[in-house]
Coordinates of C-alpha atoms in Angstrom, one line a residue:
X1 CA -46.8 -20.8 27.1
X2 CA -44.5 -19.2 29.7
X3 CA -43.7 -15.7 29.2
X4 CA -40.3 -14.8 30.3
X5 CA -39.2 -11.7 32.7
X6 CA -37.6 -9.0 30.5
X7 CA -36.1 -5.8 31.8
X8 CA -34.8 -3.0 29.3
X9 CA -31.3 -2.5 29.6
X10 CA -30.4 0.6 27.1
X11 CA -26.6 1.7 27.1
X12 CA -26.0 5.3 29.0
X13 CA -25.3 7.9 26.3
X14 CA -22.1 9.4 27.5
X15 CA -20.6 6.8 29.0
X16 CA -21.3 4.2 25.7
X17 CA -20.1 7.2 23.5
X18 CA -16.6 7.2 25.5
X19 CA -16.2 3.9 24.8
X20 CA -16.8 3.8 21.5
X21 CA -13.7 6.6 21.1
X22 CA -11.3 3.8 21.6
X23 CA -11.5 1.2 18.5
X24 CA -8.7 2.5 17.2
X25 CA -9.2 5.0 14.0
X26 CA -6.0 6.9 12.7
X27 CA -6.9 10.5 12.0
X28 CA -6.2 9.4 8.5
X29 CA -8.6 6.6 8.4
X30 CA -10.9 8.4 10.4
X31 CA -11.3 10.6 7.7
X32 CA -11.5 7.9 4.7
X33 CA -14.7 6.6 6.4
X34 CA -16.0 10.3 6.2
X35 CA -15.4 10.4 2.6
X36 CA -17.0 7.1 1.7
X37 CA -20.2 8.7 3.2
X38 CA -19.5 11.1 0.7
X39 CA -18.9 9.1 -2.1
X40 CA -22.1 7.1 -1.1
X41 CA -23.8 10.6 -1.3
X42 CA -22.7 10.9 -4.9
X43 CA -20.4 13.8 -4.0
X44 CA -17.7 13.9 -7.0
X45 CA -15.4 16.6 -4.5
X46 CA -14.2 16.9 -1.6
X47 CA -12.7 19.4 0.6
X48 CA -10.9 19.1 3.9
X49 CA -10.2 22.2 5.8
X50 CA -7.4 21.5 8.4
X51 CA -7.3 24.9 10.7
X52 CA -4.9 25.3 13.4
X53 CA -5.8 27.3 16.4
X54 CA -4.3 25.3 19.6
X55 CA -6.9 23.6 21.6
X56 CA -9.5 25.1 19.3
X57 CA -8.1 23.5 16.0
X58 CA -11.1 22.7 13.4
X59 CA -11.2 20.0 10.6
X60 CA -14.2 20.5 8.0
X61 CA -15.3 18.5 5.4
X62 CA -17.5 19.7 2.8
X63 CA -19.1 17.7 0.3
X64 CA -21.0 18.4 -2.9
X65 CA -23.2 15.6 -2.6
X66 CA -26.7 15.3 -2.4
X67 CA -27.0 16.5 0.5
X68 CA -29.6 15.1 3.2
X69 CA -33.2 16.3 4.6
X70 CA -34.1 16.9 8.7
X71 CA -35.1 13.1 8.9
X72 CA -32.3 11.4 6.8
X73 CA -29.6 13.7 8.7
X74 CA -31.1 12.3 12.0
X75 CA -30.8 8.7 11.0
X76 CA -27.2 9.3 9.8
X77 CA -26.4 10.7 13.2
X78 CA -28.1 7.6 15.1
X79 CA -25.6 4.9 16.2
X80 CA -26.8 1.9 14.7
X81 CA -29.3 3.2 12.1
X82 CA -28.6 0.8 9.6
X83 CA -28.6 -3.4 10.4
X84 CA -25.3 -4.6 8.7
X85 CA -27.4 -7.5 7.0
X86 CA -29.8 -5.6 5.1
X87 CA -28.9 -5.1 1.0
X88 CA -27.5 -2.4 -0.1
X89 CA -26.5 -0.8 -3.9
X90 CA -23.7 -2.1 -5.5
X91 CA -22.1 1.0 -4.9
X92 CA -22.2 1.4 -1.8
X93 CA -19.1 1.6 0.8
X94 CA -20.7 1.7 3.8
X95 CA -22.1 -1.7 5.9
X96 CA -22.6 -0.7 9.9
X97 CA -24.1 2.5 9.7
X98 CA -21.5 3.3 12.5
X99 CA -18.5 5.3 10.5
X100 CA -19.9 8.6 10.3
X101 CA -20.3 8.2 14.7
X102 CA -17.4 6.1 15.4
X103 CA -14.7 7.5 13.4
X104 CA -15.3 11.6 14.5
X105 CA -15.3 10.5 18.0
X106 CA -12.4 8.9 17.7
X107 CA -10.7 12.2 17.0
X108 CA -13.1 14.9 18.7
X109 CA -15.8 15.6 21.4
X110 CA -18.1 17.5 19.5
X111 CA -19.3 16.2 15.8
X112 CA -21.6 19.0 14.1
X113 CA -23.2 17.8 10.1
X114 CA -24.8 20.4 8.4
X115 CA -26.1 19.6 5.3
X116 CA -28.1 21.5 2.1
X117 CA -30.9 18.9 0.6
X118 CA -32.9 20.9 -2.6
X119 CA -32.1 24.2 -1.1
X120 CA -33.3 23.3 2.3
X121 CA -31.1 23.0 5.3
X122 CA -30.8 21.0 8.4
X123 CA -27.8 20.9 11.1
X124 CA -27.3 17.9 14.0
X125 CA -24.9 17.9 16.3
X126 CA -23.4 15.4 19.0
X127 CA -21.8 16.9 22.0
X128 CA -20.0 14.4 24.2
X129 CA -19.2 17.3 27.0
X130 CA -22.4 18.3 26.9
X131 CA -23.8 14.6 27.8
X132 CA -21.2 14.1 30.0
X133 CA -22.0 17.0 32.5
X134 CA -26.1 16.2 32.1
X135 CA -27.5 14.0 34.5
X136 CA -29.5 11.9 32.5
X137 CA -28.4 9.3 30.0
X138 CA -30.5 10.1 27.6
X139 CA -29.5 9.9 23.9
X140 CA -29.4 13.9 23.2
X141 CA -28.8 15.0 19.5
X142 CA -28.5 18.8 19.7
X143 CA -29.9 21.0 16.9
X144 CA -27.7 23.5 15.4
X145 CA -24.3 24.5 15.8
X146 CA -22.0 25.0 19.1
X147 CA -22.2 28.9 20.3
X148 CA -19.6 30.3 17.8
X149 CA -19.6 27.8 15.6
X150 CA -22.0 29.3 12.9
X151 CA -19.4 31.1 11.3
X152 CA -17.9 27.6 10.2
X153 CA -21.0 26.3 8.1
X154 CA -21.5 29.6 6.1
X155 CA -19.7 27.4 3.3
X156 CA -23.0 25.9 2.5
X157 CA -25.1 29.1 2.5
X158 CA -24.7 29.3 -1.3
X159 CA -25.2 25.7 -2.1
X160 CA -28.6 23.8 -3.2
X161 CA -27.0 20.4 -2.1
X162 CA -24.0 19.2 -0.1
X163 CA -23.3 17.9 3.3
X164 CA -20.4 19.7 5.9
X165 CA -19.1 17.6 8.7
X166 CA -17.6 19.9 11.1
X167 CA -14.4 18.6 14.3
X168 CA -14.4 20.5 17.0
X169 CA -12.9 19.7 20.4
X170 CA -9.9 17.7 18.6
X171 CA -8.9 16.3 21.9
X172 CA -7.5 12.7 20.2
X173 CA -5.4 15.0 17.7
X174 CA -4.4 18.0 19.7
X175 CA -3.4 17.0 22.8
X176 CA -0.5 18.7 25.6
X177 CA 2.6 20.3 23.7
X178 CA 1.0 19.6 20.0
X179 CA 2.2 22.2 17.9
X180 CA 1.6 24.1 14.3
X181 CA 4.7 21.9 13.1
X182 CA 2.5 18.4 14.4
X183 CA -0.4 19.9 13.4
X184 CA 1.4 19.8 9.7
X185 CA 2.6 16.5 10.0
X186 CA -0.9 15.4 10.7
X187 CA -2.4 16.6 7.7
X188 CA 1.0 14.8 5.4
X189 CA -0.1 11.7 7.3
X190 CA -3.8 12.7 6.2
X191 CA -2.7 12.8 2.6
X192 CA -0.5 10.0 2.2
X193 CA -3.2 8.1 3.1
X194 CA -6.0 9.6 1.1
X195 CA -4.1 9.2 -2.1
X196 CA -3.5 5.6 -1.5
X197 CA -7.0 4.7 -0.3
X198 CA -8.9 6.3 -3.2
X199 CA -6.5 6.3 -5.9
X200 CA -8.5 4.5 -8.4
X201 CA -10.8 6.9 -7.7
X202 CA -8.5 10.2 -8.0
X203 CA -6.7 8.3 -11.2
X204 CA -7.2 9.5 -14.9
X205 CA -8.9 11.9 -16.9
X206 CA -12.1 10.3 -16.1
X207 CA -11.9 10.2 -12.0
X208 CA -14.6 9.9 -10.0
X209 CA -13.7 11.9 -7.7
X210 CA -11.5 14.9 -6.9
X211 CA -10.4 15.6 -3.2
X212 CA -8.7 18.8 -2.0
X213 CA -6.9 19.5 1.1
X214 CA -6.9 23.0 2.3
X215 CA -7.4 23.9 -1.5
X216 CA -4.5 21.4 -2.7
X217 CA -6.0 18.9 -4.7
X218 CA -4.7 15.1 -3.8
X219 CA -2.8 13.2 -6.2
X220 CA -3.4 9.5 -6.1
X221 CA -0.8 6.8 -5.3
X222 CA -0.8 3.8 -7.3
X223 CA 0.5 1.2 -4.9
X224 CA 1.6 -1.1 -8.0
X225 CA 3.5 1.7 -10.8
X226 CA 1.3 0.4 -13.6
X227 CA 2.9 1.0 -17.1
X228 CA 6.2 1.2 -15.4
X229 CA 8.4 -0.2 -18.2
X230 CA 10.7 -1.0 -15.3
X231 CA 8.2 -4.1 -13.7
X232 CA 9.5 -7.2 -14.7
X233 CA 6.3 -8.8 -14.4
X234 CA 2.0 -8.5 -14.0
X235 CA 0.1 -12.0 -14.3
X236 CA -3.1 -11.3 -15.6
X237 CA -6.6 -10.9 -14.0
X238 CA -7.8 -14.2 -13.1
X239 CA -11.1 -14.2 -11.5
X240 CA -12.7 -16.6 -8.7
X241 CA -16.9 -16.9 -8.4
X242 CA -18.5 -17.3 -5.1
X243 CA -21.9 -17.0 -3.8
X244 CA -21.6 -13.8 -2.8
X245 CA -20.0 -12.8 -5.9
X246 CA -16.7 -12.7 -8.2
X247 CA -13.1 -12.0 -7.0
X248 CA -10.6 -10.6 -9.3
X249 CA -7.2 -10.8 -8.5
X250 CA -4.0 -9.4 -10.3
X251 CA -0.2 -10.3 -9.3
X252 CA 2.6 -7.4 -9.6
X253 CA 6.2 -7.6 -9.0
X254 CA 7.5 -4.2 -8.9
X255 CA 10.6 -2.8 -10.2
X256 CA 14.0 -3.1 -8.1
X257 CA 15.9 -0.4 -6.8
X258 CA 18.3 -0.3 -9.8
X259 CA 15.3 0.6 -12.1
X260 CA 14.4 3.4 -10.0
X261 CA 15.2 6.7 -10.0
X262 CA 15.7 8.6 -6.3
X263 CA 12.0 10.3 -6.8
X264 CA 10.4 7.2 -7.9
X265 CA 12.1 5.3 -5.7
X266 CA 10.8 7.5 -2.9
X267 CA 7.5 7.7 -4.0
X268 CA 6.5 4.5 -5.0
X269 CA 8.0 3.6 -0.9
X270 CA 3.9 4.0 -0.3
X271 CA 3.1 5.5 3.4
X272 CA 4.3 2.7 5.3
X273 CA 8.2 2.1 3.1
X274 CA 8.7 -0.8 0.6
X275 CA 9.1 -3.5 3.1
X276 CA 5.3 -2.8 4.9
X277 CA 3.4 -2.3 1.8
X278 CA 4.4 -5.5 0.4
X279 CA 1.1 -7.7 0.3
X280 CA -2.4 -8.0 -0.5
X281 CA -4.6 -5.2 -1.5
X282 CA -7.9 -5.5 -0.9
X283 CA -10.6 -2.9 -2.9
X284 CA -14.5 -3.1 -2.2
X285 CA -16.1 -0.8 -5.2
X286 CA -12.1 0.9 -5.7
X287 CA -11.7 1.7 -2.6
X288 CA -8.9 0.5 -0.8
X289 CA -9.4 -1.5 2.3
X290 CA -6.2 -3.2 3.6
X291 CA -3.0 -1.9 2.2
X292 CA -0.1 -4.9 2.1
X293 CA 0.3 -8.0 4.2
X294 CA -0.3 -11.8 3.7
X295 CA -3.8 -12.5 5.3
X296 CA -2.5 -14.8 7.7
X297 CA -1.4 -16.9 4.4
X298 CA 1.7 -19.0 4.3
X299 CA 3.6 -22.1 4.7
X300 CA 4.3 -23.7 6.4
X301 CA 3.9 -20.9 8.7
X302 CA 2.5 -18.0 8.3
X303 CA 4.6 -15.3 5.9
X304 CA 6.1 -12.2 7.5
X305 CA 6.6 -9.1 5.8
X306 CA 10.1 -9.4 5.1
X307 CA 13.1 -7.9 2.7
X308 CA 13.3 -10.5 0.1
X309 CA 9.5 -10.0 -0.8
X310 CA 9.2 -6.1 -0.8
X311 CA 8.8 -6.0 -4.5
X312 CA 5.6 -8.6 -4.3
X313 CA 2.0 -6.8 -4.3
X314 CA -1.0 -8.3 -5.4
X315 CA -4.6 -6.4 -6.1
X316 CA -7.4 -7.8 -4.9
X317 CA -11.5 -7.1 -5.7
X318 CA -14.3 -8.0 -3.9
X319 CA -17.5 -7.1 -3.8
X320 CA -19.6 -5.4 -1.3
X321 CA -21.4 -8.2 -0.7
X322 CA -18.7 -10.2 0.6
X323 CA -18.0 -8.0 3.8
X324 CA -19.7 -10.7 5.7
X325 CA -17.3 -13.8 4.8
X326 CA -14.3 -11.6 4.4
X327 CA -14.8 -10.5 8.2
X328 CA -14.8 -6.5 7.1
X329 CA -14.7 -4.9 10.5
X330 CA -16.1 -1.5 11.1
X331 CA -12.8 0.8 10.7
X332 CA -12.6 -1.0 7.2
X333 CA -8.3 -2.1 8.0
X334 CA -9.0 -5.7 8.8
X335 CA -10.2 -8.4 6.0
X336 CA -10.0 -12.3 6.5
X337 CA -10.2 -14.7 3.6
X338 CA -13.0 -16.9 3.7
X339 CA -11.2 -20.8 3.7
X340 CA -12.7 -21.6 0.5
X341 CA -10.4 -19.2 -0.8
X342 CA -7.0 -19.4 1.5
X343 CA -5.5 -22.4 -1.1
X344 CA -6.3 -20.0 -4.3
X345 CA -4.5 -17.0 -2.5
X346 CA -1.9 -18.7 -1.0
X347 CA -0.8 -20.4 -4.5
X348 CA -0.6 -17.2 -6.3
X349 CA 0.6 -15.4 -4.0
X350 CA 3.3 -18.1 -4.0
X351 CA 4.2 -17.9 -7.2
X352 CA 4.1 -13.9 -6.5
X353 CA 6.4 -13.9 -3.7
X354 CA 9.2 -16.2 -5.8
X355 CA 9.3 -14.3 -8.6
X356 CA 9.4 -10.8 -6.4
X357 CA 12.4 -12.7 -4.6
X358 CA 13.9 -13.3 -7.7
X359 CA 14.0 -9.8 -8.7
X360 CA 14.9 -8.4 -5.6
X361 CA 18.0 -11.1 -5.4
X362 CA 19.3 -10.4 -8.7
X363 CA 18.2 -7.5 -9.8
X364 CA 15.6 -8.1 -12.6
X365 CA 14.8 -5.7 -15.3
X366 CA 12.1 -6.5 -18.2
X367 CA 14.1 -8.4 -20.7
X368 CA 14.3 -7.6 -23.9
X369 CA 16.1 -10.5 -24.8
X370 CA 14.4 -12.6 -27.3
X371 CA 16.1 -16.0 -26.4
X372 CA 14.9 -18.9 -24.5
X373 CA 18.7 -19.7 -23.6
X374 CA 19.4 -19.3 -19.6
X375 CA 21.3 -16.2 -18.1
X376 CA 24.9 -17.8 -16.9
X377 CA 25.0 -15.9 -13.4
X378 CA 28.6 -15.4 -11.6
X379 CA 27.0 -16.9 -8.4
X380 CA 24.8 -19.9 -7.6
X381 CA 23.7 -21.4 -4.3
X382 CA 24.1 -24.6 -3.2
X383 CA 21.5 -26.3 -0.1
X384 CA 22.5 -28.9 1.6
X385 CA 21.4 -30.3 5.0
X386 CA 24.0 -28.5 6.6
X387 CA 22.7 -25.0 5.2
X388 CA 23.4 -22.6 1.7
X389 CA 26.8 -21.8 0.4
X390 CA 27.4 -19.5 -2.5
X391 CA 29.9 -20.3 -5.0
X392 CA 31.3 -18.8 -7.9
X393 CA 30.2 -20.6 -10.9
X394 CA 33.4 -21.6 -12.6
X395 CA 30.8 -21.5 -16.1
X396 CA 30.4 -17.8 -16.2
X397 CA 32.3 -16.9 -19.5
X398 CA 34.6 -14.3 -17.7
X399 CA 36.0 -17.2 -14.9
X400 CA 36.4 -19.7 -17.3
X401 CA 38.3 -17.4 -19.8
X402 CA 40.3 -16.3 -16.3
X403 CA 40.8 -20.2 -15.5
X404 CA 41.9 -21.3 -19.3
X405 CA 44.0 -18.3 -19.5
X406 CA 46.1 -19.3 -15.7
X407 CA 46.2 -22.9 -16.5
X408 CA 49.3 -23.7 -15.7
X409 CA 48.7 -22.0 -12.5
X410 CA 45.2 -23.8 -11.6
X411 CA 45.7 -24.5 -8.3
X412 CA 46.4 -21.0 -7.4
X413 CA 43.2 -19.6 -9.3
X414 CA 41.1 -22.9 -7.6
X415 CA 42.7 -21.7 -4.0
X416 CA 41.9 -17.9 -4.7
X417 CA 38.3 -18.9 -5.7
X418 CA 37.3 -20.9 -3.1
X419 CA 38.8 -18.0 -0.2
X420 CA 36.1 -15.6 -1.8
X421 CA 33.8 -18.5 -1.9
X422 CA 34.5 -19.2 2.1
X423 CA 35.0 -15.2 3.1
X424 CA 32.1 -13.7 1.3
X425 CA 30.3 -11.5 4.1
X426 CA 27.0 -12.7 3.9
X427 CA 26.0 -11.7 7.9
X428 CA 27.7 -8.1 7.2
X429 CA 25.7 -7.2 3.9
X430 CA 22.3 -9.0 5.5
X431 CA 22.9 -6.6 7.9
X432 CA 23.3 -3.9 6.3
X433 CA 20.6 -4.4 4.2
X434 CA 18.1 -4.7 7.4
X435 CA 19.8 -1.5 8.9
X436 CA 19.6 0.6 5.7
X437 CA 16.1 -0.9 4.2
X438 CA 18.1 -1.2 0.9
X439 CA 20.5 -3.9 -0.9
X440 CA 24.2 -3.2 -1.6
X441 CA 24.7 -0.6 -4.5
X442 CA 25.2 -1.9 -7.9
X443 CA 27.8 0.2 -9.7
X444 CA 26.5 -1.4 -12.9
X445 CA 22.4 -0.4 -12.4
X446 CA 22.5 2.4 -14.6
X447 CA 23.6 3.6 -17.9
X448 CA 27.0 1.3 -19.2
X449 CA 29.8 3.5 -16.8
X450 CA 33.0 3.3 -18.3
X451 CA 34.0 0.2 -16.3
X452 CA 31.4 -2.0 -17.1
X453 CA 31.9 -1.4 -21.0
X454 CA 35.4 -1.6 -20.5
X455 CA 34.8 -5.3 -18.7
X456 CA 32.8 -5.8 -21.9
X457 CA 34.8 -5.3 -24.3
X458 CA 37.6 -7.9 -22.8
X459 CA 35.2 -9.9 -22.5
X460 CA 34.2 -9.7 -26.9
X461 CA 37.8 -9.6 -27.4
X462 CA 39.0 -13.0 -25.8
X463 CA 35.7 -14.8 -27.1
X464 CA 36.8 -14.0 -30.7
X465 CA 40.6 -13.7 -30.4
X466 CA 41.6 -16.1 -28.1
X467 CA 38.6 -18.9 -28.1
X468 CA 37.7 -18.5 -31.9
X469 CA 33.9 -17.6 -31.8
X470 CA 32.4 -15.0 -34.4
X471 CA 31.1 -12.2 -33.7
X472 CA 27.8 -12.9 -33.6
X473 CA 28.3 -15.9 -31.4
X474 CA 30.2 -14.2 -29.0
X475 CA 27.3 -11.1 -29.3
X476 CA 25.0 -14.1 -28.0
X477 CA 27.1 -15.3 -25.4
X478 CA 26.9 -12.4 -24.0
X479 CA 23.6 -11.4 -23.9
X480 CA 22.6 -14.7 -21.9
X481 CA 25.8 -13.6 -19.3
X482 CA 25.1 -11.8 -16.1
X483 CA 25.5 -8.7 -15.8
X484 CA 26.0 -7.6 -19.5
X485 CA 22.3 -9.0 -20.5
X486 CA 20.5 -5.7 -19.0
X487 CA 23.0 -4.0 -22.0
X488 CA 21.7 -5.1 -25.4
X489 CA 22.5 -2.0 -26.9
X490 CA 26.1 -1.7 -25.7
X491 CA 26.6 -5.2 -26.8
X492 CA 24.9 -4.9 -30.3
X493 CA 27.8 -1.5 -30.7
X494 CA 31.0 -3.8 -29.8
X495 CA 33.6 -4.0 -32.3
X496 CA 36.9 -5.9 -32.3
X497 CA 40.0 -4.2 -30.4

């Protein structure tokens, strides 16, 4: 048996350190891998402690976990301490054994844990300016805090259990001409992201967890408004087995603009604005991994976020177990599906975009109509090899009445039809709908105005006067006719004029 030539080859210290800066955290997400530690640590709060002071600018976060001895604190603070592979509790956000390392030095230089285990205390700290200016590459934990740092962990004096990781040196956040004012915008960016990441953790009476930012406790944002009565539709949870586990999956169509109010309309925009949070969301244990986008899904090519399918977002579950397959990467923002899966996604998420495009093209409220019978709309579209027209659809009960009634002048009404058929804008409002991340306002969204029930009651009067219906018929006529079938109420009050 030949016996090979090995040499050892180990990484320099500061140098590997500096390189492992760059994958790419946000502050925000930077942060969210912080808390899953927590969380793993069965902390149920968590405070962040933003504290501006320039180039000196500190972020803490204290846990009330519990907490970790002199040993298990060293092996949190060793790159690599845990092999990806091994099994873990159910639980359990983690996988690389890396987040804790990777995301502080992607925002700071010097990373200081002190943490309270059964009264007892222990405190590691990294230093990457310290490495840098040593001349050895050895892997040098440092024990204790900075000179004039103390002051900072005095939180935990008090405490039997908890864990505080403490930024210092915040030279990826507070960098030439930051300001207070950035400083502040940092910390809404923080939030935003927090509340979406953790939400089903933060939601209900019975939350798991309860996070505080400078003593302001997060609220959590529900990327898909459940119980708004506004959603015109939620399929419901289907599930999918694998060998690494089950994956539930839940479709959403959210409500349009017209069923909106400004705040919710504002609020429910997510981080990112409707059009970017359209998408899958992918949880591990509630926690949110990927917020919106189509996983590379689509066809025949690949989908795009676009306009037409802001309203589409679909929840997705998988278990902890699956990180492998899925492709989880260490900042937890990128998921692949496995291709066993690709033609299940990409046929409900199908059927997700459609009907989201549906609602977004005409508006779609929850119906409280109880007939099967078709909604007559003013417009249809017509595809033919040579592209999409939209025509006026003689049918609608309003043109025809307008056409019977101008009969002996049909060539004039056909002429007048087909120039708004032929002049309709269709580049000017596409445009203006890309420019101003909205569609055109409906003056009919809200309450009946005046006009509408006005146009309404013309409508109920020819139907019975001049065509011969009853009222009842003409009642159901026009609660299958765009736009009056979003107004059951102000049709069920007409009375003949």
């Amino acid at each position: 048996m030949t016996t090979e030539k090995t040499r050892s080859a180990p990484p320099r210290a500061a140098a590997m350190l500096e390189s492992l800066r760059g994958l790419g955290y946000s502050t925000a997400a930077a942060l969210a891998d912080i808390i899953d530690n927590s969380i793993a640590a069965k902390a149920t709060e968590v405070r962040l402690s933003f504290q501006w002071n320039g180039a000196r600018s500190r972020i803490l976060i204290l846990d009330n976990g519990v907490g970790m001895n002199d040993a298990e604190l060293e092996g949190a603070m060793r790159l690599g301490d845990k092999n990806p592979d091994t099994a873990r509790s159910a639980d359990d956000l983690g996988r690389f054994g890396m987040g804790l390392k990777t995301a502080s030095f992607s925002q700071c230089r010097r990373l200081t844990v002190s943490s309270m285990k059964d009264g007892i205390h222990s405190c590691l700290r990294w230093d990457l300016d310290l490495l840098a200016s040593s001349n050895n590459n050895d892997w040098l934990l440092f024990e204790g805090p900075a000179e004039g740092s103390a002051a900072h962990l005095n939180v935990l004096t008090d405490k039997s259990n908890g864990t505080l990781v403490l930024w210092e040196t915040l030279d990826r956040i507070v960098s030439k001409g930051f300001d207070a004012d950035d400083f502040n915008d940092v910390i809404d960016n923080v939030e935003a992201h927090l509340s979406m990441v953790f939400h089903r953790l933060l939601e209900g009476s019975s939350a798991r967890l309860k996070l505080l930012i400078n003593d302001r406790p997060v609220a959590p944002w529900d990327p898909f408004m459940s119980g708004h009565p506004g959603k015109p539709w939620v399929s419901p949870v289907t599930h999918r087995h694998t060998d690494y586990g089950t994956i539930s999956l839940q479709c959403h169509v959210l409500p349009h603009r017209d069923q909106l109010n400004n705040d919710e309309f504002e609020k429910n925009a997510g981080p990112s604005g409707w059009p970017a949070q359209q998408g899958f969301y992918i949880y591990r244990n509630g926690r949110l991994l990927l917020a919106g986008g189509w996983l590379g899904l689509g066809t025949p090519r690949r989908w795009n976020r676009d306009e037409a399918h802001r309203l589409a977002r679909i929840q997705l579950d998988i278990p902890n177990t699956a990180d492998m397959e899925w492709k989880i990467d260490v900042r937890k923002s990128v998921a692949r599906p496995p291709i066993a899966l690709r033609g299940w996604l990409t046929a409900h998420a199908t059927d997700t975009r459609t009907k989201a495009r549906n609602a977004f093209a005409f508006r779609a409220s929850p119906s409280t109509r109880t007939s099967s019978t078709p909604i007559v709309h003013a417009w249809r579209s017509s595809t033919t090899k040579a592209g999409t027209k939209h025509l006026i659809d003689r049918s609608h009960p309003a043109i025809a009445a307008a056409l019977s009634i101008c009969s002996d002048h049909a060539d004039v009404m056909d002429a007048m039809l087909k120039i708004i058929e032929e002049t309709v804008p269709v580049q000017r409002i596409w445009l203006d709908a890309m420019e101003q991340k909205e569609s055109p306002v409906n003056h009919f969204a809200e309450s009946p105005p005046d006009e509408l029930l006005h146009v309404l009651q013309v409508m109920f009067n020819d139907m019975i006067q001049r065509r011969g219906m009853s009222e009842e018929l003409a009642r159901q006529a026009l609660a299958c006719t765009e736009p009056f079938q979003k107004y059951p109420d102000a049709i069920k009050a007409l009375q003949i004029a």
